[in-house]
Coordinates of C-alpha atoms and ligand atoms in Angstrom, one line a residue:
X1 CA 0.0 0.0 0.0
X2 CA 1.5 3.3 -1.1
X3 CA 1.1 6.1 1.4
X4 CA 1.0 9.4 -0.5
X5 CA 3.2 12.3 0.3
X6 CA 5.6 10.7 2.6
X7 CA 7.2 7.3 3.3
X8 CA 5.9 5.0 6.0
X9 CA 9.3 5.0 7.6
X10 CA 8.9 8.0 9.9
X11 CA 9.4 11.7 9.7
X12 CA 11.1 13.2 6.7
X13 CA 13.8 15.9 7.2
X14 CA 11.4 18.9 7.2
X15 CA 9.0 17.2 9.6
X16 CA 11.9 16.4 11.9
X17 CA 13.0 20.1 11.9
X18 CA 9.5 21.2 12.6
X19 CA 9.1 18.7 15.5
X20 CA 12.4 19.9 17.0
X21 CA 11.5 23.6 16.6
X22 CA 8.0 23.1 18.1
X23 CA 9.4 21.1 21.1
X24 CA 12.1 23.7 21.8
X25 CA 9.6 26.6 21.5
X26 CA 7.0 24.8 23.6
X27 CA 9.4 23.8 26.4
X28 CA 10.9 27.3 26.4
X29 CA 7.5 28.9 26.9
X30 CA 5.9 29.7 30.3
X31 CA 3.8 27.7 31.0
X32 CA 5.5 24.8 29.1
X33 CA 3.5 23.2 26.3
X34 CA 3.6 20.5 23.6
X35 CA 1.2 20.0 20.7
X36 CA -1.3 17.1 21.0
X37 CA -0.6 16.0 17.5
X38 CA 2.9 14.8 18.7
X39 CA 1.3 12.0 20.7
X40 CA 0.8 10.1 17.5
X41 CA 3.9 8.1 16.6
X42 CA 3.3 4.4 16.0
X43 CA 3.4 3.7 19.8
X44 CA 1.1 6.6 20.5
X45 CA -1.5 5.3 17.9
X46 CA -1.4 1.9 19.6
X47 CA -1.9 3.4 23.0
X48 CA -4.8 5.5 21.7
X49 CA -6.4 2.3 20.4
X50 CA -6.0 0.8 23.9
X51 CA -7.8 3.9 25.3
X52 CA -10.7 3.3 23.0
X53 CA -11.4 0.0 24.6
X54 CA -11.2 1.2 28.3
X55 CA -14.4 1.0 30.4
X56 CA -14.0 4.6 31.4
X57 CA -13.5 6.0 27.9
X58 CA -17.1 6.3 26.8
X59 CA -16.6 8.4 23.5
X60 CA -15.6 5.6 21.2
X61 CA -18.3 3.0 22.0
X62 CA -20.9 5.8 22.3
X63 CA -20.0 7.2 18.9
X64 CA -20.0 3.8 17.3
X65 CA -23.5 3.2 18.6
X66 CA -24.7 6.5 17.2
X67 CA -23.1 5.7 13.8
X68 CA -24.7 2.3 13.7
X69 CA -28.2 3.8 14.4
X70 CA -28.0 6.9 12.1
X71 CA -28.5 6.8 8.4
X72 CA -25.7 9.1 7.6
X73 CA -24.6 8.3 4.1
X74 CA -28.1 8.6 2.4
X75 CA -28.1 8.9 -1.4
X76 CA -24.7 9.3 -3.0
X77 CA -23.9 10.7 -6.4
X78 CA -22.0 8.2 -8.6
X79 CA -18.2 8.3 -8.0
X80 CA -18.4 9.8 -4.5
X81 CA -15.3 9.5 -2.4
X82 CA -15.1 9.6 1.4
X83 CA -12.3 11.6 3.1
X84 CA -11.6 10.8 6.7
X85 CA -9.5 13.3 8.9
X86 CA -7.5 11.5 11.6
X87 CA -8.6 8.0 10.6
X88 CA -6.6 6.1 13.2
X89 CA -7.8 2.4 13.3
X90 CA -10.5 3.0 10.7
X91 CA -12.9 1.0 12.9
X92 CA -15.6 3.7 12.7
X93 CA -15.5 4.2 8.9
X94 CA -16.3 0.6 8.4
X95 CA -19.9 1.4 9.7
X96 CA -20.2 4.0 6.9
X97 CA -18.6 1.9 4.2
X98 CA -21.0 -1.0 5.0
X99 CA -23.9 1.4 4.6
X100 CA -22.6 2.8 1.3
X101 CA -21.5 0.1 -1.0
X102 CA -21.6 2.4 -4.0
X103 CA -18.7 4.6 -2.6
X104 CA -15.9 4.8 -5.2
X105 CA -12.9 5.7 -3.0
X106 CA -11.9 6.2 0.6
X107 CA -9.1 8.6 1.6
X108 CA -7.9 8.2 5.1
X109 CA -5.7 11.2 6.2
X110 CA -3.5 10.8 9.3
X111 CA -0.3 12.2 10.7
X112 CA 0.8 8.7 12.1
X113 CA 2.2 7.5 8.8
X114 CA 3.3 4.0 9.8
X115 CA 0.0 3.1 11.5
X116 CA -2.0 4.7 8.6
X117 CA -0.2 2.4 6.1
X118 CA -0.9 -0.7 8.1
X119 CA -4.6 0.2 8.7
X120 CA -5.1 1.2 5.1
X121 CA -3.7 -2.2 3.9
X122 CA -6.0 -4.1 6.3
X123 CA -9.0 -2.1 5.1
X124 CA -8.1 -2.6 1.4
X125 CA -8.0 -6.4 2.0
X126 CA -11.4 -6.3 3.6
X127 CA -13.0 -4.0 0.9
X128 CA -11.3 -5.2 -2.3
X129 CA -13.7 -3.2 -4.6
X130 CA -13.0 0.2 -2.9
X131 CA -10.1 2.4 -3.9
X132 CA -8.2 3.0 -0.6
X133 CA -5.9 6.0 -1.0
X134 CA -4.1 6.9 2.2
X135 CA -2.6 10.3 2.7
X136 CA 0.0 10.9 5.5
X137 CA -0.4 14.6 6.3
X138 CA -0.9 17.1 9.1
X139 CA -4.5 18.3 8.7
X140 CA -3.7 21.5 10.6
X141 CA -2.0 22.7 7.4
X142 CA -2.9 22.5 3.7
X143 CA -2.5 19.2 1.9
X144 CA -3.4 17.8 -1.4
X145 CA -6.0 15.1 -2.0
X146 CA -4.8 12.2 -4.3
X147 CA -5.3 13.0 -8.0
X148 CA -7.8 10.0 -8.4
X149 CA -10.4 11.8 -6.3
X150 CA -10.0 15.4 -7.5
X151 CA -13.2 16.6 -9.1
X152 CA -15.3 13.8 -7.6
X153 CA -18.2 14.5 -5.1
X154 CA -16.7 14.3 -1.6
X155 CA -18.1 13.5 1.8
X156 CA -15.8 14.3 4.8
X157 CA -15.7 12.3 8.0
X158 CA -14.1 13.7 11.2
X159 CA -15.0 11.3 14.1
X160 CA -13.7 10.8 17.6
X161 CA -14.2 14.4 18.7
X162 CA -10.7 15.1 17.5
X163 CA -12.1 18.5 16.7
X164 CA -12.2 19.0 20.5
X165 CA -8.4 18.8 20.6
X166 CA -8.4 22.2 18.7
X167 CA -8.6 25.6 20.3
X168 CA -11.9 27.2 19.3
X169 CA -10.2 29.4 16.6
X170 CA -8.4 26.3 15.3
X171 CA -11.7 24.4 15.0
X172 CA -13.0 27.3 13.0
X173 CA -9.9 27.3 10.8
X174 CA -10.2 23.5 10.3
X175 CA -13.8 23.7 9.3
X176 CA -13.1 26.4 6.7
X177 CA -10.1 24.4 5.4
X178 CA -12.2 21.3 5.2
X179 CA -14.8 23.2 3.1
X180 CA -12.0 24.3 0.7
X181 CA -10.6 20.7 0.5
X182 CA -14.0 19.0 0.0
X183 CA -15.3 21.6 -2.4
X184 CA -18.7 23.2 -3.0
X185 CA -21.9 21.2 -2.2
X186 CA -19.9 18.7 -0.1
X187 CA -21.0 17.1 3.2
X188 CA -19.1 16.7 6.5
X189 CA -19.9 14.3 9.3
X190 CA -18.3 15.3 12.6
X191 CA -18.2 13.5 15.9
X192 CA -18.4 15.9 18.9
X193 CA -18.1 15.1 22.6
X194 CA -20.6 16.9 24.9
X195 CA -20.4 18.7 28.2
X196 CA -21.6 16.3 31.0
X197 CA -21.1 15.3 34.6
X198 CA -17.6 16.2 35.6
X199 CA -17.0 12.8 37.3
X200 CA -17.7 11.0 34.0
X201 CA -15.3 13.2 32.2
X202 CA -12.6 12.9 34.9
X203 CA -12.7 9.1 34.9
X204 CA -12.4 9.0 31.1
X205 CA -9.0 10.7 31.3
X206 CA -7.8 9.1 34.5
X207 CA -8.5 5.4 33.8
X208 CA -7.7 2.9 36.5
X209 CA -5.4 0.8 34.3
X210 CA -3.2 3.9 33.6
X211 CA -3.3 3.7 29.8
X212 CA -4.1 7.4 29.4
X213 CA -1.0 8.1 31.6
X214 CA 1.1 6.0 29.3
X215 CA -0.3 7.7 26.3
X216 CA 0.5 11.1 27.8
X217 CA 4.0 10.1 28.9
X218 CA 4.7 8.5 25.4
X219 CA 5.3 12.0 24.0
X220 CA 8.4 12.2 26.3
X221 CA 9.7 8.8 25.0
X222 CA 9.2 10.0 21.5
X223 CA 11.2 13.2 22.2
X224 CA 13.9 11.1 23.8
X225 CA 14.1 8.8 20.8
X226 CA 13.6 11.2 17.9
X227 CA 15.3 14.3 19.3
X228 CA 18.0 12.8 21.5
X229 CA 16.6 14.0 24.8
X230 CA 17.0 12.5 28.2
X231 CA 13.6 12.8 29.9
X232 CA 13.3 10.4 32.9
X233 CA 9.7 9.1 32.5
X234 CA 9.6 8.2 36.2
X235 CA 10.2 11.9 37.1
X236 CA 7.0 13.1 35.5
X237 CA 3.3 12.3 36.3
X238 CA 0.1 12.3 34.3
X239 CA -2.4 14.9 35.4
X240 CA -5.8 15.3 33.8
X241 CA -8.7 17.4 35.0
X242 CA -11.9 19.2 33.8
X243 CA -11.6 23.0 33.5
X244 CA -15.3 24.1 33.7
X245 CA -14.6 27.7 32.8
X246 CA -13.2 26.6 29.5
X247 CA -15.4 23.4 29.0
X248 CA -12.3 21.3 28.5
X249 CA -10.3 18.4 29.8
X250 CA -6.7 19.5 30.2
X251 CA -3.9 17.0 30.2
X252 CA -0.5 17.9 31.7
X253 CA 2.8 16.2 32.6
X254 CA 4.0 17.3 36.0
X255 CA 7.6 17.3 37.0
X256 CA 7.9 15.4 40.3
X257 CA 11.2 17.1 41.2
X258 CA 13.4 20.1 40.4
X259 CA 15.4 18.8 37.4
X260 CA 17.2 19.6 34.2
X261 CA 16.5 17.8 30.9
X262 CA 18.7 17.8 27.8
X263 CA 16.9 18.2 24.5
X264 CA 19.0 18.4 21.4
X265 CA 22.0 20.0 23.1
X266 CA 19.8 22.5 25.1
X267 CA 19.1 22.3 28.8
X268 CA 15.5 22.7 29.9
X269 CA 15.1 23.4 33.6
X270 CA 12.0 22.2 35.5
X271 CA 10.8 23.4 39.0
X272 CA 9.3 20.7 41.3
X273 CA 5.6 20.6 40.4
X274 CA 6.0 22.5 37.1
X275 CA 3.8 21.2 34.3
X276 CA 3.9 20.7 30.5
X277 CA 0.4 21.3 29.0
X278 CA 0.1 18.5 26.5
X279 CA -3.6 18.4 25.4
X280 CA -7.0 20.1 25.6
X281 CA -10.1 18.2 24.9
X282 CA -13.0 20.7 24.5
X283 CA -16.5 19.5 25.3
X284 CA -19.4 21.3 23.4
X285 CA -23.1 21.7 23.8
X286 CA -25.2 20.9 20.7
X287 CA -26.1 24.6 20.2
X288 CA -22.5 25.7 20.7
X289 CA -21.2 23.3 18.0
X290 CA -23.9 24.2 15.5
X291 CA -22.9 27.9 16.0
X292 CA -19.2 27.1 15.4
X293 CA -20.1 25.1 12.3
X294 CA -22.4 27.9 11.0
X295 CA -19.7 30.6 11.6
X296 CA -17.4 28.5 9.4
X297 CA -20.0 28.2 6.6
X298 CA -21.5 24.8 7.4
X299 CA -25.2 24.3 7.8
X300 CA -26.4 21.6 10.3
X301 CA -28.7 19.2 8.5
X302 CA -29.1 16.6 11.3
X303 CA -27.7 15.9 14.7
X304 CA -27.6 12.4 16.3
X305 CA -26.9 11.6 20.0
X306 CA -27.1 8.7 22.3
X307 CA -30.0 8.6 24.9
X308 CA -27.7 10.0 27.7
X309 CA -26.5 12.8 25.3
X310 CA -22.9 11.9 26.1
X311 CA -21.7 12.3 22.4
X312 CA -23.0 13.7 19.2
X313 CA -22.6 13.2 15.4
X314 CA -23.4 16.3 13.2
X315 CA -24.3 16.0 9.5
X316 CA -23.2 19.3 7.9
X317 CA -23.5 20.6 4.4
X318 CA -22.1 23.7 2.8
X319 CA -24.5 26.5 3.1
Ligands
SAH1 N1 -10.7 8.6 14.1 C1 -10.3 7.7 15.2 C2 -9.0 8.1 15.8 C3 -9.1 9.4 16.7 S1 -7.5 9.7 17.5 C4 -11.4 7.5 16.2 O1 -12.3 8.3 16.1 O2 -11.3 6.7 17.1 C5 -7.0 11.1 16.6 C6 -6.4 10.7 15.3 O3 -6.0 11.9 14.5 C7 -5.1 9.9 15.4 O4 -5.1 8.8 14.5 C8 -4.0 10.8 15.1 O5 -2.9 10.2 14.5 C9 -4.7 11.8 14.1 N2 -4.2 13.2 14.2 C10 -4.0 13.9 15.3 N3 -3.6 15.1 15.0 C11 -3.4 15.1 13.6 C12 -3.0 16.1 12.6 N4 -2.6 17.3 13.0 N5 -3.0 15.8 11.3 C13 -3.4 14.5 10.9 N6 -3.8 13.6 11.8 C14 -3.8 13.9 13.1
AVI2 C1 -8.3 11.9 19.9 N1 -8.9 12.7 20.9 C2 -10.3 13.1 20.6 C3 -8.8 12.1 22.3 C4 -9.6 12.9 23.3 O1 -10.4 12.3 24.0 O2 -9.4 14.1 23.4 C5 -7.4 11.9 22.7 C6 -7.3 11.4 24.1 N2 -6.6 12.0 25.1 C7 -6.7 11.3 26.2 N3 -7.5 10.3 26.0 C8 -7.8 10.3 24.7

């Protein structure tokens, strides 16, 4: 399986330079921060898959239930292609593919190139009549769709509430970029996690088995391996909590001691208790998300939720 735009062997030279520059800038900032997209090397993708099966992590199984019950694909124009942003394990798209046997092509887009290649191969084996055209790219920037789908009617799919990992202005920019990539009269199906009882949210990001902690700490192993740093993983602890004023779960890594870490020949000092902010996971209300979509030029055609209203799936069209 060819993965378009970059090899499946890891970061290319430019991506390595960008990763290094982002890490140095983030760790030199006050408070320290790292971009959530850097969680996803091959090990991070596997850890996220493990998270999706945890009893406390309700989003994946809830969204799967909604996707199974909703008729999301409807009538498709001949030759339609489905473009998924942040495809991960492709488990969810199988529900859509099974409901739309006339789809001509499927374009999974993901930053985790090696995992993407393996998942695309598995999907192609299971759907031999579908053209599977993986694109390894960072969807926070501009990227090209494969030439085979240009000019075709396109449906976008952005599940998992990955949109919640964006700041509100980044969510707006993503929705506008998606409109440009998918073209006029396209559709976009977006999974959005909802505001709910804080205890449910807290448990989902503080699982008893400690998988979310390993996922969070994995970004430090990745920096050690790819940027020649010497983070001691035992000297940092996973912290996740709900920030009600911002309607978001925040994930941090907290330094358990005063210490110095070498990163690419620089020394980064940490105070005891100091944190690196690694992720936000915004939770929306249905009205708030419809307003965000509308501001970016998308009209809400239908919204599907589970009975407890834990999660939502929004069917948008270009207005
Ligand atoms: N769609 C799956 C996976 C969600 S996890 C699900 O709903 O379960 C988020 C996915 O988005 C991961 O596969 C990760 O590698 C990918 N991702 C995160 N940031 C990205 C970025 N900036 N560009 C492209 N892919 C990204
Ligand atoms: C991918 N994203 C929507 C997940 C979330 O819930 O924000 C990532 C995650 N972080 C910790 N657990 C899962």
